[in-house]
Every structure is written in structure tokens, then in C-alpha cells.
mmCIF file of C-alpha atoms in Angstrom:
data_model
loop_
_atom_site.group_PDB
_atom_site.id
_atom_site.type_symbol
_atom_site.label_atom_id
_atom_site.label_comp_id
_atom_site.label_asym_id
_atom_site.label_seq_id
_atom_site.Cartn_x
_atom_site.Cartn_y
_atom_site.Cartn_z
ATOM 1 C CA MET A 9 -31.167 -13.324 28.215
ATOM 2 C CA LYS A 10 -31.317 -9.959 26.456
ATOM 3 C CA GLN A 11 -28.753 -8.556 28.878
ATOM 4 C CA VAL A 12 -26.332 -11.373 28.043
ATOM 5 C CA GLU A 13 -26.791 -10.754 24.301
ATOM 6 C CA ALA A 14 -26.316 -7.001 24.773
ATOM 7 C CA ALA A 15 -23.164 -7.580 26.822
ATOM 8 C CA GLN A 16 -21.810 -9.938 24.139
ATOM 9 C CA GLN A 17 -22.539 -7.384 21.391
ATOM 10 C CA THR A 18 -20.752 -4.697 23.399
ATOM 11 C CA ALA A 19 -17.723 -6.943 23.850
ATOM 12 C CA ASP A 20 -17.748 -7.835 20.135
ATOM 13 C CA SER A 21 -18.018 -4.149 19.191
ATOM 14 C CA ARG A 22 -15.116 -3.260 21.461
ATOM 15 C CA GLU A 23 -12.993 -6.051 19.999
ATOM 16 C CA GLN A 24 -13.836 -4.951 16.443
ATOM 17 C CA PHE A 25 -13.032 -1.344 17.295
ATOM 18 C CA GLU A 26 -9.681 -2.279 18.847
ATOM 19 C CA ARG A 27 -8.824 -4.513 15.889
ATOM 20 C CA LEU A 28 -9.687 -1.824 13.337
ATOM 21 C CA TYR A 29 -7.821 0.812 15.299
ATOM 22 C CA ALA A 30 -4.709 -1.368 15.483
ATOM 23 C CA LEU A 31 -4.907 -2.144 11.762
ATOM 24 C CA TYR A 32 -5.824 1.234 10.293
ATOM 25 C CA ALA A 33 -5.082 4.107 12.687
ATOM 26 C CA ASP A 34 -1.731 4.750 10.998
ATOM 27 C CA ASP A 35 -3.371 4.818 7.553
ATOM 28 C CA VAL A 36 -6.068 7.214 8.751
ATOM 29 C CA LEU A 37 -3.515 9.485 10.412
ATOM 30 C CA ARG A 38 -1.212 9.401 7.381
ATOM 31 C CA MET A 39 -4.071 10.203 4.981
ATOM 32 C CA ALA A 40 -5.245 13.102 7.132
ATOM 33 C CA TYR A 41 -1.676 14.376 7.461
ATOM 34 C CA PHE A 42 -1.044 14.211 3.709
ATOM 35 C CA TYR A 43 -4.350 15.948 3.082
ATOM 36 C CA LEU A 44 -4.044 18.697 5.714
ATOM 37 C CA ALA A 45 -0.253 19.076 6.084
ATOM 38 C CA ASP A 46 -0.715 19.636 9.815
ATOM 39 C CA ARG A 47 0.101 16.925 12.354
ATOM 40 C CA HIS A 48 -2.211 18.259 15.087
ATOM 41 C CA LYS A 49 -5.202 18.643 12.772
ATOM 42 C CA ALA A 50 -4.491 15.175 11.347
ATOM 43 C CA GLU A 51 -4.534 13.722 14.867
ATOM 44 C CA ASP A 52 -7.864 15.465 15.534
ATOM 45 C CA VAL A 53 -9.313 14.027 12.325
ATOM 46 C CA CYS A 54 -8.012 10.556 13.221
ATOM 47 C CA GLN A 55 -9.705 10.791 16.598
ATOM 48 C CA ASP A 56 -12.952 12.010 15.012
ATOM 49 C CA VAL A 57 -12.920 9.154 12.500
ATOM 50 C CA PHE A 58 -12.556 6.521 15.209
ATOM 51 C CA VAL A 59 -15.198 8.191 17.385
ATOM 52 C CA LYS A 60 -17.547 7.935 14.390
ATOM 53 C CA LEU A 61 -16.602 4.277 14.072
ATOM 54 C CA LEU A 62 -17.301 3.700 17.758
ATOM 55 C CA THR A 63 -20.657 5.484 17.707
ATOM 56 C CA ARG A 64 -21.789 4.099 14.349
ATOM 57 C CA GLY A 65 -25.014 2.196 14.867
ATOM 58 C CA GLU A 66 -24.750 -0.266 11.998
ATOM 59 C CA ASN A 67 -21.913 -2.602 11.202
ATOM 60 C CA ILE A 68 -19.491 -1.923 8.403
ATOM 61 C CA GLU A 69 -19.447 -4.539 5.691
ATOM 62 C CA PRO A 70 -16.593 -6.983 6.386
ATOM 63 C CA GLY A 71 -13.637 -6.368 4.098
ATOM 64 C CA LYS A 72 -14.675 -2.735 3.508
ATOM 65 C CA GLU A 73 -13.505 -1.333 6.835
ATOM 66 C CA LYS A 74 -10.395 0.423 5.498
ATOM 67 C CA ALA A 75 -12.344 1.985 2.640
ATOM 68 C CA TRP A 76 -15.006 3.233 5.067
ATOM 69 C CA LEU A 77 -12.402 4.679 7.435
ATOM 70 C CA LEU A 78 -10.518 6.433 4.628
ATOM 71 C CA ARG A 79 -13.752 7.785 3.121
ATOM 72 C CA VAL A 80 -14.704 9.255 6.501
ATOM 73 C CA THR A 81 -11.152 10.630 6.818
ATOM 74 C CA VAL A 82 -11.347 12.349 3.435
ATOM 75 C CA ASN A 83 -14.769 13.778 4.291
ATOM 76 C CA CYS A 84 -13.534 15.107 7.639
ATOM 77 C CA CYS A 85 -10.516 16.672 5.920
ATOM 78 C CA ARG A 86 -12.743 18.230 3.265
ATOM 79 C CA ASP A 87 -14.936 19.701 5.981
ATOM 80 C CA LEU A 88 -11.890 21.277 7.591
ATOM 81 C CA TRP A 89 -10.638 22.638 4.276
ATOM 82 C CA ARG A 90 -14.009 24.230 3.573
ATOM 83 C CA GLY A 91 -13.688 26.396 6.650
ATOM 84 C CA ALA A 92 -12.513 29.882 5.718
ATOM 85 C CA TRP A 93 -10.331 30.150 8.806
ATOM 86 C CA LEU A 94 -8.394 27.023 7.942
ATOM 87 C CA LYS A 95 -7.918 28.153 4.337
ATOM 88 C CA ARG A 96 -6.327 31.380 5.557
ATOM 89 C CA VAL A 97 -4.076 29.619 8.058
ATOM 90 C CA VAL A 98 -3.069 26.452 6.158
ATOM 91 C CA LEU A 99 -2.504 28.083 2.797
ATOM 92 C CA GLY A 100 0.062 30.283 4.486
ATOM 93 C CA ALA A 101 1.594 27.373 6.415
ATOM 94 C CA PRO A 102 4.976 25.864 5.562
ATOM 95 C CA ALA A 103 5.122 22.927 3.156
ATOM 96 C CA LEU A 104 4.256 19.445 4.318
ATOM 97 C CA GLU A 105 7.102 17.942 6.268
ATOM 98 C CA ILE A 106 8.313 14.465 5.484
ATOM 99 C CA ILE A 107 9.393 12.217 8.320
ATOM 100 C CA PRO A 108 12.526 10.553 6.909
ATOM 101 C CA SER A 109 13.512 6.967 7.485
ATOM 102 C CA GLN A 110 17.037 6.300 8.658
ATOM 103 C CA GLU A 111 17.927 4.338 5.505
ATOM 104 C CA GLU A 112 17.186 7.250 3.162
ATOM 105 C CA THR A 113 19.905 9.381 1.683
ATOM 106 C CA VAL A 114 19.711 13.154 1.771
ATOM 107 C CA GLU A 115 18.904 13.167 -1.954
ATOM 108 C CA GLU A 116 16.024 10.709 -1.470
ATOM 109 C CA ARG A 117 14.615 12.817 1.359
ATOM 110 C CA GLU A 118 14.817 15.949 -0.758
ATOM 111 C CA GLU A 119 13.115 14.199 -3.686
ATOM 112 C CA LYS A 120 10.278 13.053 -1.413
ATOM 113 C CA ALA A 121 9.937 16.515 0.092
ATOM 114 C CA GLU A 122 9.854 18.055 -3.398
ATOM 115 C CA LEU A 123 7.201 15.575 -4.497
ATOM 116 C CA MET A 124 5.048 16.248 -1.427
ATOM 117 C CA ARG A 125 5.323 20.019 -1.959
ATOM 118 C CA ALA A 126 4.156 19.483 -5.532
ATOM 119 C CA ILE A 127 1.276 17.245 -4.416
ATOM 120 C CA GLN A 128 0.187 19.913 -1.925
ATOM 121 C CA ARG A 129 -0.051 22.382 -4.833
ATOM 122 C CA LEU A 130 -2.534 20.186 -6.703
ATOM 123 C CA PRO A 131 -6.237 21.037 -6.565
ATOM 124 C CA ALA A 132 -7.960 19.013 -3.819
ATOM 125 C CA VAL A 133 -9.757 16.578 -6.168
ATOM 126 C CA PHE A 134 -6.477 15.531 -7.779
ATOM 127 C CA ARG A 135 -4.544 15.552 -4.502
ATOM 128 C CA GLU A 136 -6.958 13.215 -2.716
ATOM 129 C CA THR A 137 -7.126 10.809 -5.656
ATOM 130 C CA ILE A 138 -3.318 10.670 -5.956
ATOM 131 C CA LEU A 139 -2.912 10.196 -2.199
ATOM 132 C CA LEU A 140 -5.522 7.433 -2.046
ATOM 133 C CA HIS A 141 -4.033 5.623 -5.042
ATOM 134 C CA TYR A 142 -0.293 5.991 -4.533
ATOM 135 C CA TYR A 143 0.062 6.450 -0.778
ATOM 136 C CA GLN A 144 -2.777 4.239 0.436
ATOM 137 C CA GLY A 145 -2.490 1.680 -2.364
ATOM 138 C CA LEU A 146 -6.169 1.715 -3.277
ATOM 139 C CA GLY A 147 -7.331 0.710 -6.740
ATOM 140 C CA ILE A 148 -9.504 2.811 -9.009
ATOM 141 C CA SER A 149 -12.660 0.835 -8.188
ATOM 142 C CA GLU A 150 -12.016 1.121 -4.440
ATOM 143 C CA ILE A 151 -11.519 4.889 -4.692
ATOM 144 C CA ALA A 152 -14.630 5.199 -6.864
ATOM 145 C CA GLN A 153 -16.711 3.352 -4.256
ATOM 146 C CA MET A 154 -15.201 5.352 -1.428
ATOM 147 C CA LEU A 155 -15.857 8.732 -3.035
ATOM 148 C CA HIS A 156 -19.160 7.676 -4.635
ATOM 149 C CA LEU A 157 -17.908 8.530 -8.125
ATOM 150 C CA PRO A 158 -17.714 6.597 -11.401
ATOM 151 C CA GLU A 159 -14.483 4.706 -12.069
ATOM 152 C CA GLY A 160 -13.973 6.764 -15.233
ATOM 153 C CA THR A 161 -13.931 9.935 -13.149
ATOM 154 C CA ILE A 162 -11.271 8.480 -10.858
ATOM 155 C CA SER A 163 -9.168 7.323 -13.836
ATOM 156 C CA SER A 164 -9.477 10.757 -15.371
ATOM 157 C CA ARG A 165 -8.518 12.481 -12.106
ATOM 158 C CA LEU A 166 -5.474 10.237 -11.738
ATOM 159 C CA SER A 167 -4.374 10.906 -15.301
ATOM 160 C CA ARG A 168 -4.920 14.667 -15.122
ATOM 161 C CA GLY A 169 -3.445 14.785 -11.615
ATOM 162 C CA ARG A 170 -0.255 13.087 -12.829
ATOM 163 C CA LYS A 171 -0.003 15.558 -15.721
ATOM 164 C CA LYS A 172 -0.503 18.519 -13.389
ATOM 165 C CA LEU A 173 2.019 17.053 -10.967
ATOM 166 C CA GLU A 174 4.548 16.635 -13.777
ATOM 167 C CA ALA A 175 3.990 20.248 -14.840
ATOM 168 C CA ILE A 176 4.467 21.482 -11.272
ATOM 169 C CA LEU A 177 7.681 19.476 -10.883
ATOM 170 C CA LYS A 178 9.032 20.778 -14.208
ATOM 171 C CA GLU A 179 8.134 24.337 -13.183
ATOM 172 C CA GLU A 180 9.952 23.922 -9.869
ATOM 173 C CA ALA A 181 12.987 22.361 -11.578
ATOM 174 C CA SER A 182 13.267 25.195 -14.083
ATOM 175 C CA GLY A 183 12.863 27.788 -11.345
ATOM 176 C CA GLU A 184 15.913 26.580 -9.414
#
């Protein structure tokens, strides 16, 4: 009887893993890519996140799966950024590339590329908050839960991040 229950749990876990991977792998990869500006490192982080999901002993609260996956993604990216080697290599790397859609005009692509370059210049705390809010569509309370911070801190980071982003964009516009 215990073997049947164990086999059923394994099958359920596999189904949940496959469902979550199908639903959120693109979001995890995109978040890691925006954070790290390196496709190969983002793919490594994505793989690490889903390995952690697979090996996680306890179940994730239903409805909170995306938040958990993105929180683990941010933490993995932070760990990579903390490494001195990566700081030396990535800070000297070219700006984040944008994969254009076929419907976009050249001007729209350039605007997006300019915005992403500006976002990459933000300090990490503002960059991750802006990416989670605007590119992953998470609300302030969701980000606060994910990062284990008060909602006021997230609101403040969004507000200050937008101001810093505006200043960076104005600086780049005046420098042209």
C-alpha cells in the first residue's frame, strides 16, 4: 500500500513539475536574462531554479508557484552577481540585447534597447524591483512577499528606481 502511495506521489510531483515548467520557464529565463544580461548564465539559472523545484521536499503553496520560482531566480542571480569574477566579466560585457519582434519598427527596437541599457545601469535593488513589476507584471504586495520586504520598501524602490531611470535616460539623451 505504501509503495502505491509513493508511486502516486511521484507521478503527481512529476506532473506538477511539468506543468510549472511549461507555465513559467519562459518567465524564469526572461527574469534571469534581464537580471544578468547573459543568455548562457540565464539558462544556467533557469535550470538551477527548476532543479531546486524538483528536489524541494515540501510542496509550494498553490497559487504562489510563480512567486516562488521568481524569488528563487532573483536569489540565484544575486548569488552570481556577488561573485567577484562575474562582476569583472559582466560589468565589462556589452549591453543587454533585446530580441525584437517582427512587428516592431526600428525606432521601437531602439527605444527598447535604450530603456534596457538604462535599466542595466540601475543599482541592483532598483533594477530587480522594476523588472519584477514592469516585466513580470507582479504587484507591490507580491514583490514584497517574494523578497521578504515591507510593501512600503517596494513602493519606495519603484518610485526611486523610476526617478533614477528617468535621470539616466535624460543623461543619455543629452549626451547624444
